[in-house]
mmCIF file of C-alpha atoms in Angstrom:
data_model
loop_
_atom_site.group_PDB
_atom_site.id
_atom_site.type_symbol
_atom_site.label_atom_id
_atom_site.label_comp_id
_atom_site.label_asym_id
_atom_site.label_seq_id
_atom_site.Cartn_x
_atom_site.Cartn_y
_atom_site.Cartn_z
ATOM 1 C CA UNK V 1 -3.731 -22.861 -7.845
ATOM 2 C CA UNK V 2 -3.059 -23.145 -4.285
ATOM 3 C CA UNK V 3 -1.781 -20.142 -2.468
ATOM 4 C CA UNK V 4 2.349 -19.621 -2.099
ATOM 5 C CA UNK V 5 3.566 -18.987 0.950
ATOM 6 C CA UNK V 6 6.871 -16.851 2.136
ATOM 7 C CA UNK V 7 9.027 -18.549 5.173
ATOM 8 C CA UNK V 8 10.946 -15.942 6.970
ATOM 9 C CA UNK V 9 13.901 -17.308 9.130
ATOM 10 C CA UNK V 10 14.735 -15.009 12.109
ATOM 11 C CA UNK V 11 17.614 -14.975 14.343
ATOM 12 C CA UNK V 12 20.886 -14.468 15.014
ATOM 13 C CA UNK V 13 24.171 -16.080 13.595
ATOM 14 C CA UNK V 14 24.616 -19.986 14.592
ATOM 15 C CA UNK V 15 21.054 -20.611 15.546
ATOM 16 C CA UNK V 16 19.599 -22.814 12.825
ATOM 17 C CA UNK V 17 18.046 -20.765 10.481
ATOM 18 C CA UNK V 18 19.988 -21.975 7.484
ATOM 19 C CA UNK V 19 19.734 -25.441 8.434
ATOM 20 C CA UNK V 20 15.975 -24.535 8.764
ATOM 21 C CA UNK V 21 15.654 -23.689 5.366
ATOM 22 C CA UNK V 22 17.265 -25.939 3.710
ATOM 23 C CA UNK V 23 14.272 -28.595 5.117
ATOM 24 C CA UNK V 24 11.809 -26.053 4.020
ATOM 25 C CA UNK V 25 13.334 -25.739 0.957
ATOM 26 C CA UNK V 26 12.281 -29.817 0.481
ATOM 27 C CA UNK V 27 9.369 -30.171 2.328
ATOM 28 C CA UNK V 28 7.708 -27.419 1.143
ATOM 29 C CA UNK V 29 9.091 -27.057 -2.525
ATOM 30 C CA UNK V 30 10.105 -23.681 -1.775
ATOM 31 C CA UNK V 31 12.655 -21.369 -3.642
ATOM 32 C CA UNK V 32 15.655 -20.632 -0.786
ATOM 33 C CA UNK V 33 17.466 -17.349 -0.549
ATOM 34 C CA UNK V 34 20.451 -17.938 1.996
ATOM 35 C CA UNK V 35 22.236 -14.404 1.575
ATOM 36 C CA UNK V 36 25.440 -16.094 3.168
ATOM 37 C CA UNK V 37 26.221 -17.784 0.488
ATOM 38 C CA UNK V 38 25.204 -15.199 -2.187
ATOM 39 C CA UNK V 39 27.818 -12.906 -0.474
ATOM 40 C CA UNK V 40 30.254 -15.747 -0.242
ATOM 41 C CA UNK V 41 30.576 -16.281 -4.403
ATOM 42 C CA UNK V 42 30.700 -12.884 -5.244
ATOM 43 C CA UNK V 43 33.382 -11.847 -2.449
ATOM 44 C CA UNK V 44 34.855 -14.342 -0.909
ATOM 45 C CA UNK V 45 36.013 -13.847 2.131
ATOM 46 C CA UNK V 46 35.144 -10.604 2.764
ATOM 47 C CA UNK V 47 31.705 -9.734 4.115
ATOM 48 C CA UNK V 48 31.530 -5.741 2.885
ATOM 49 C CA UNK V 49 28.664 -4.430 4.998
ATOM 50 C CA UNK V 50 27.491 -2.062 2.192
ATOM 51 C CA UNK V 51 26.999 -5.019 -0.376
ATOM 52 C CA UNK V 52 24.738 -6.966 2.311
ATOM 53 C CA UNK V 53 21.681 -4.537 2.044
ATOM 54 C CA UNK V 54 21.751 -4.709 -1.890
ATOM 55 C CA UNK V 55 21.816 -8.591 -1.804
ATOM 56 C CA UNK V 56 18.958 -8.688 0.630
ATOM 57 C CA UNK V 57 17.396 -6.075 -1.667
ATOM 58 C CA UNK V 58 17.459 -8.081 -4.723
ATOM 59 C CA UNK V 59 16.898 -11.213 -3.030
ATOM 60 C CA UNK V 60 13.808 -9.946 -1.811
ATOM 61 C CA UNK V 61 12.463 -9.156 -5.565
ATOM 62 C CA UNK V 62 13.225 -12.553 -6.607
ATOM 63 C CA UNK V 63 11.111 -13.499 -3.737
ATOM 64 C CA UNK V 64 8.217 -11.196 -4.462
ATOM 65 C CA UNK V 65 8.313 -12.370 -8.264
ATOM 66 C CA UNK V 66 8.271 -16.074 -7.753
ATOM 67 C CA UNK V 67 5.511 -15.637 -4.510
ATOM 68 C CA UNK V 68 3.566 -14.075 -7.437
ATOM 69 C CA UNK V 69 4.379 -17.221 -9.903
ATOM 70 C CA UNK V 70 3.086 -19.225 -7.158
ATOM 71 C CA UNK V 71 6.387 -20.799 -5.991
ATOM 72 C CA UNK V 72 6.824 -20.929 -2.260
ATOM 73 C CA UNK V 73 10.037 -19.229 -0.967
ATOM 74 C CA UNK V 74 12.146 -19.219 2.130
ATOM 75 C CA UNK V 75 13.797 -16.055 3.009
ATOM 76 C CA UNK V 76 17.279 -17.034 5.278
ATOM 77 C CA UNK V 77 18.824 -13.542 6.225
ATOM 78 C CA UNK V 78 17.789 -13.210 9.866
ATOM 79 C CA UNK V 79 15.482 -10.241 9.996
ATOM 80 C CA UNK V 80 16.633 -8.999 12.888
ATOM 81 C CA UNK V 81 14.238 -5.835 12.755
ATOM 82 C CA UNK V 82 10.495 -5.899 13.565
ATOM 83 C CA UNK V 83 10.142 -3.200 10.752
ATOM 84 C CA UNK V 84 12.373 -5.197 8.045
ATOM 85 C CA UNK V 85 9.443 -8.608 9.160
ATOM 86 C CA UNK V 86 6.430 -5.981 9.090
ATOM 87 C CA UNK V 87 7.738 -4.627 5.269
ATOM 88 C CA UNK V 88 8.116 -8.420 4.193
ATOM 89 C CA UNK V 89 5.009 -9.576 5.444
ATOM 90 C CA UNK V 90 3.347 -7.025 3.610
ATOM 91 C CA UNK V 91 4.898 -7.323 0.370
ATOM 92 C CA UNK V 92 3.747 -11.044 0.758
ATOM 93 C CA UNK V 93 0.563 -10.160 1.606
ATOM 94 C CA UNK V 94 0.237 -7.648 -1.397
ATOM 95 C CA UNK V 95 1.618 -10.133 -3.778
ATOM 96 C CA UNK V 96 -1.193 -12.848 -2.624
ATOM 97 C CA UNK V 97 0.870 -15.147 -0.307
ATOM 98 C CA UNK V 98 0.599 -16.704 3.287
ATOM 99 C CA UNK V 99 3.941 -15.905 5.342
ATOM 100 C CA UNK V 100 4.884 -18.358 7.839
ATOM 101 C CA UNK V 101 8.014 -16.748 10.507
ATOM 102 C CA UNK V 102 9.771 -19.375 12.314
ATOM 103 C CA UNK V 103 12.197 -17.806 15.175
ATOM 104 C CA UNK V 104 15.441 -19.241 16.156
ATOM 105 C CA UNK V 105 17.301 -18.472 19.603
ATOM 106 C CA UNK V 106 19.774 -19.675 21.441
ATOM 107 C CA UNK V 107 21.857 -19.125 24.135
ATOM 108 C CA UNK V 108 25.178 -17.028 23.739
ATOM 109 C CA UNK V 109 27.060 -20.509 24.657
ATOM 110 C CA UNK V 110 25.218 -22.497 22.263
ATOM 111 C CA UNK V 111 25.520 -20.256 19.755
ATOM 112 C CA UNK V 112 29.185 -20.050 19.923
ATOM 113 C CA UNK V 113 29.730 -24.148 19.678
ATOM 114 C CA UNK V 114 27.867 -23.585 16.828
ATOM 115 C CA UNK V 115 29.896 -20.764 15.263
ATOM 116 C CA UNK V 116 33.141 -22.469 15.685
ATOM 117 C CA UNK V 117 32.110 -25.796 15.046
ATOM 118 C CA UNK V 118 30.532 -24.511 11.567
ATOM 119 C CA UNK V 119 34.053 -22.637 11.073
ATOM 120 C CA UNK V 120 35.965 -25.420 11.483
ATOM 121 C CA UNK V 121 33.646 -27.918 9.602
ATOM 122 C CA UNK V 122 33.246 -25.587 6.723
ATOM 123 C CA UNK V 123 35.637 -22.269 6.651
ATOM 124 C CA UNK V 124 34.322 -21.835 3.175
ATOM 125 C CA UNK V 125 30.437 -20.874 4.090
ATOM 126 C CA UNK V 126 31.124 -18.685 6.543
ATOM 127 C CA UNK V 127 32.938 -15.950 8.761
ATOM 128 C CA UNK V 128 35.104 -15.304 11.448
ATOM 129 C CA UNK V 129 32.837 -14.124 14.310
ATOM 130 C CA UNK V 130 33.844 -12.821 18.006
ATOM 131 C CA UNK V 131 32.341 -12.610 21.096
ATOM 132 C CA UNK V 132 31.966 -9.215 21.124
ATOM 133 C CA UNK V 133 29.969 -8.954 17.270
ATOM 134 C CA UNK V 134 28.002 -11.729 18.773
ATOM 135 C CA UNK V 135 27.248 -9.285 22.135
ATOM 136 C CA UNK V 136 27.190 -5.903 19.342
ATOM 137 C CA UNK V 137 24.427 -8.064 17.198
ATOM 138 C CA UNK V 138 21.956 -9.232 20.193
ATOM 139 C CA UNK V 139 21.842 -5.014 20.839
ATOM 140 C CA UNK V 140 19.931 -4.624 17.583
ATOM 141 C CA UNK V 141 17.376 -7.730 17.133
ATOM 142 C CA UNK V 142 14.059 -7.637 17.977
ATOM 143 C CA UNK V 143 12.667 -10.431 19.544
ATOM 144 C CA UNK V 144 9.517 -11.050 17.566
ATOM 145 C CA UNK V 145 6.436 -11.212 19.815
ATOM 146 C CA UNK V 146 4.198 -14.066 19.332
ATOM 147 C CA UNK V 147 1.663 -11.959 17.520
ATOM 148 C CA UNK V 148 4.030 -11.652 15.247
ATOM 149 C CA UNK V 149 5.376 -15.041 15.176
ATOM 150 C CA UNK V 150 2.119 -16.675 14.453
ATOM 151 C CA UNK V 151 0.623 -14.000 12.748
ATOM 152 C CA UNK V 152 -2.321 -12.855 15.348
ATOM 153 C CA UNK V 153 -1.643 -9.154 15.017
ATOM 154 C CA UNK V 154 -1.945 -6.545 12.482
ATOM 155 C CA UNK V 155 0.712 -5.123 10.871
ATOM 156 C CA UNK V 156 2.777 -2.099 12.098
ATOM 157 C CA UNK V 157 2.416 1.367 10.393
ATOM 158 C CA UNK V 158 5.206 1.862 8.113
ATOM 159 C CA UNK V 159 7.784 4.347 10.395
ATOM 160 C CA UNK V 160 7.778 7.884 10.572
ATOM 161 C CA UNK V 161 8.557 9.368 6.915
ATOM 162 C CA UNK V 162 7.306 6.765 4.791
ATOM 163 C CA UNK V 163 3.965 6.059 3.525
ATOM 164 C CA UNK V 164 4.062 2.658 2.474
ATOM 165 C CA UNK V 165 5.934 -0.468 3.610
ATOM 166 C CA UNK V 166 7.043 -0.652 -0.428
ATOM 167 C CA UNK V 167 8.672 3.015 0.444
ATOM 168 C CA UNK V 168 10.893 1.587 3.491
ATOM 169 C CA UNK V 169 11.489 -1.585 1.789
ATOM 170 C CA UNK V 170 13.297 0.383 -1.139
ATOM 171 C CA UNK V 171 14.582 2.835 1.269
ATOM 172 C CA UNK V 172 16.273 -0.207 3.499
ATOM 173 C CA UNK V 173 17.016 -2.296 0.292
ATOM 174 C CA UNK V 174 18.415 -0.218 -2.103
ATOM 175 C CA UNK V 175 19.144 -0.839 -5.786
ATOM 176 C CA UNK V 176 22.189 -0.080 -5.518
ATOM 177 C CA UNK V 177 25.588 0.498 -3.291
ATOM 178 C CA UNK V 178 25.802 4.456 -2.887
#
């Protein structure tokens, strides 16, 4: 049995990462987990912050379960952190999987054409987004560094307070909505 492998789209909003994985989806027979539209069937139009971490959350553990049934999977949420990519490419690692990240940037201006252009084109898979959430957003990604991107370096410690990357990934992906 060959070994699966986990695709991790990272970027921000209107760079490509969807359209990304819906051709690794095909041309890797991978399972794809586009939050977006997970939180666009069960609410619409609204976008409730507190229900996006418990999506991710269970997303993520029907990743980890079919990684470990040997199905590849392609994770399309962004990952803005370096910590939520270092817990992630553990649990693939600890399940027996390969990771691949592929990055997506563009500039502000580009990204915008594509933000209203996908509004426009299809209202009903997306958000209204401003200038100013775009700007907000940029403030809290980290640009992954190529060690990262192609998988050179070793993993980061898990952070201060917990001592596994399974502990922060149910600490940042909870169950539940408290």
């Amino acid at each position: 049995m060959r070994q699966p492998t986990l695709f991790l789209t990272v970027g921000l909003p209107g760079t490509g990462k969807t359209t990304a994985a819906r051709s690794i989806e095909i041309d890797q027979h991978a399972l794809r987990l586009t939050k977006d539209e997970w939180v666009k069937a069960l609410f619409g139009r609204d976008n409730p912050p507190s229900a996006s971490d418990v999506i991710e959350g269970r997303l993520i553990e029907v990743a980890l379960r079919a990684l470990e049934l040997g199905c590849n999977v392609v994770i399309d949420f962004g990952l803005w952190s370096r910590n939520e990519r270092s817990a992630l490419r553990q649990a693939a690692v600890d399940v027996g999987a390969l990771v691949e990240m592929r990055y997506f940037e563009l500039t502000p201006v580009e990204q915008r054409v594509r933000l209203d252009q996908r509004l426009a084109e299809a209202p009903h898979t997306t958000w209204q987004i401003t200038d100013d959430d775009l700007a907000e957003w940029a403030t809290h990604f980290d640009v992954p560094a190529p060690g990262e991107l192609d998988g050179g370096e070793p993993l980061d410690e898990p952070p201060a307070g917990f001592a596994t990357w399974s502990d922060w990934r149910a600490d940042r992906w909870p169950p539940t909505r408290c």
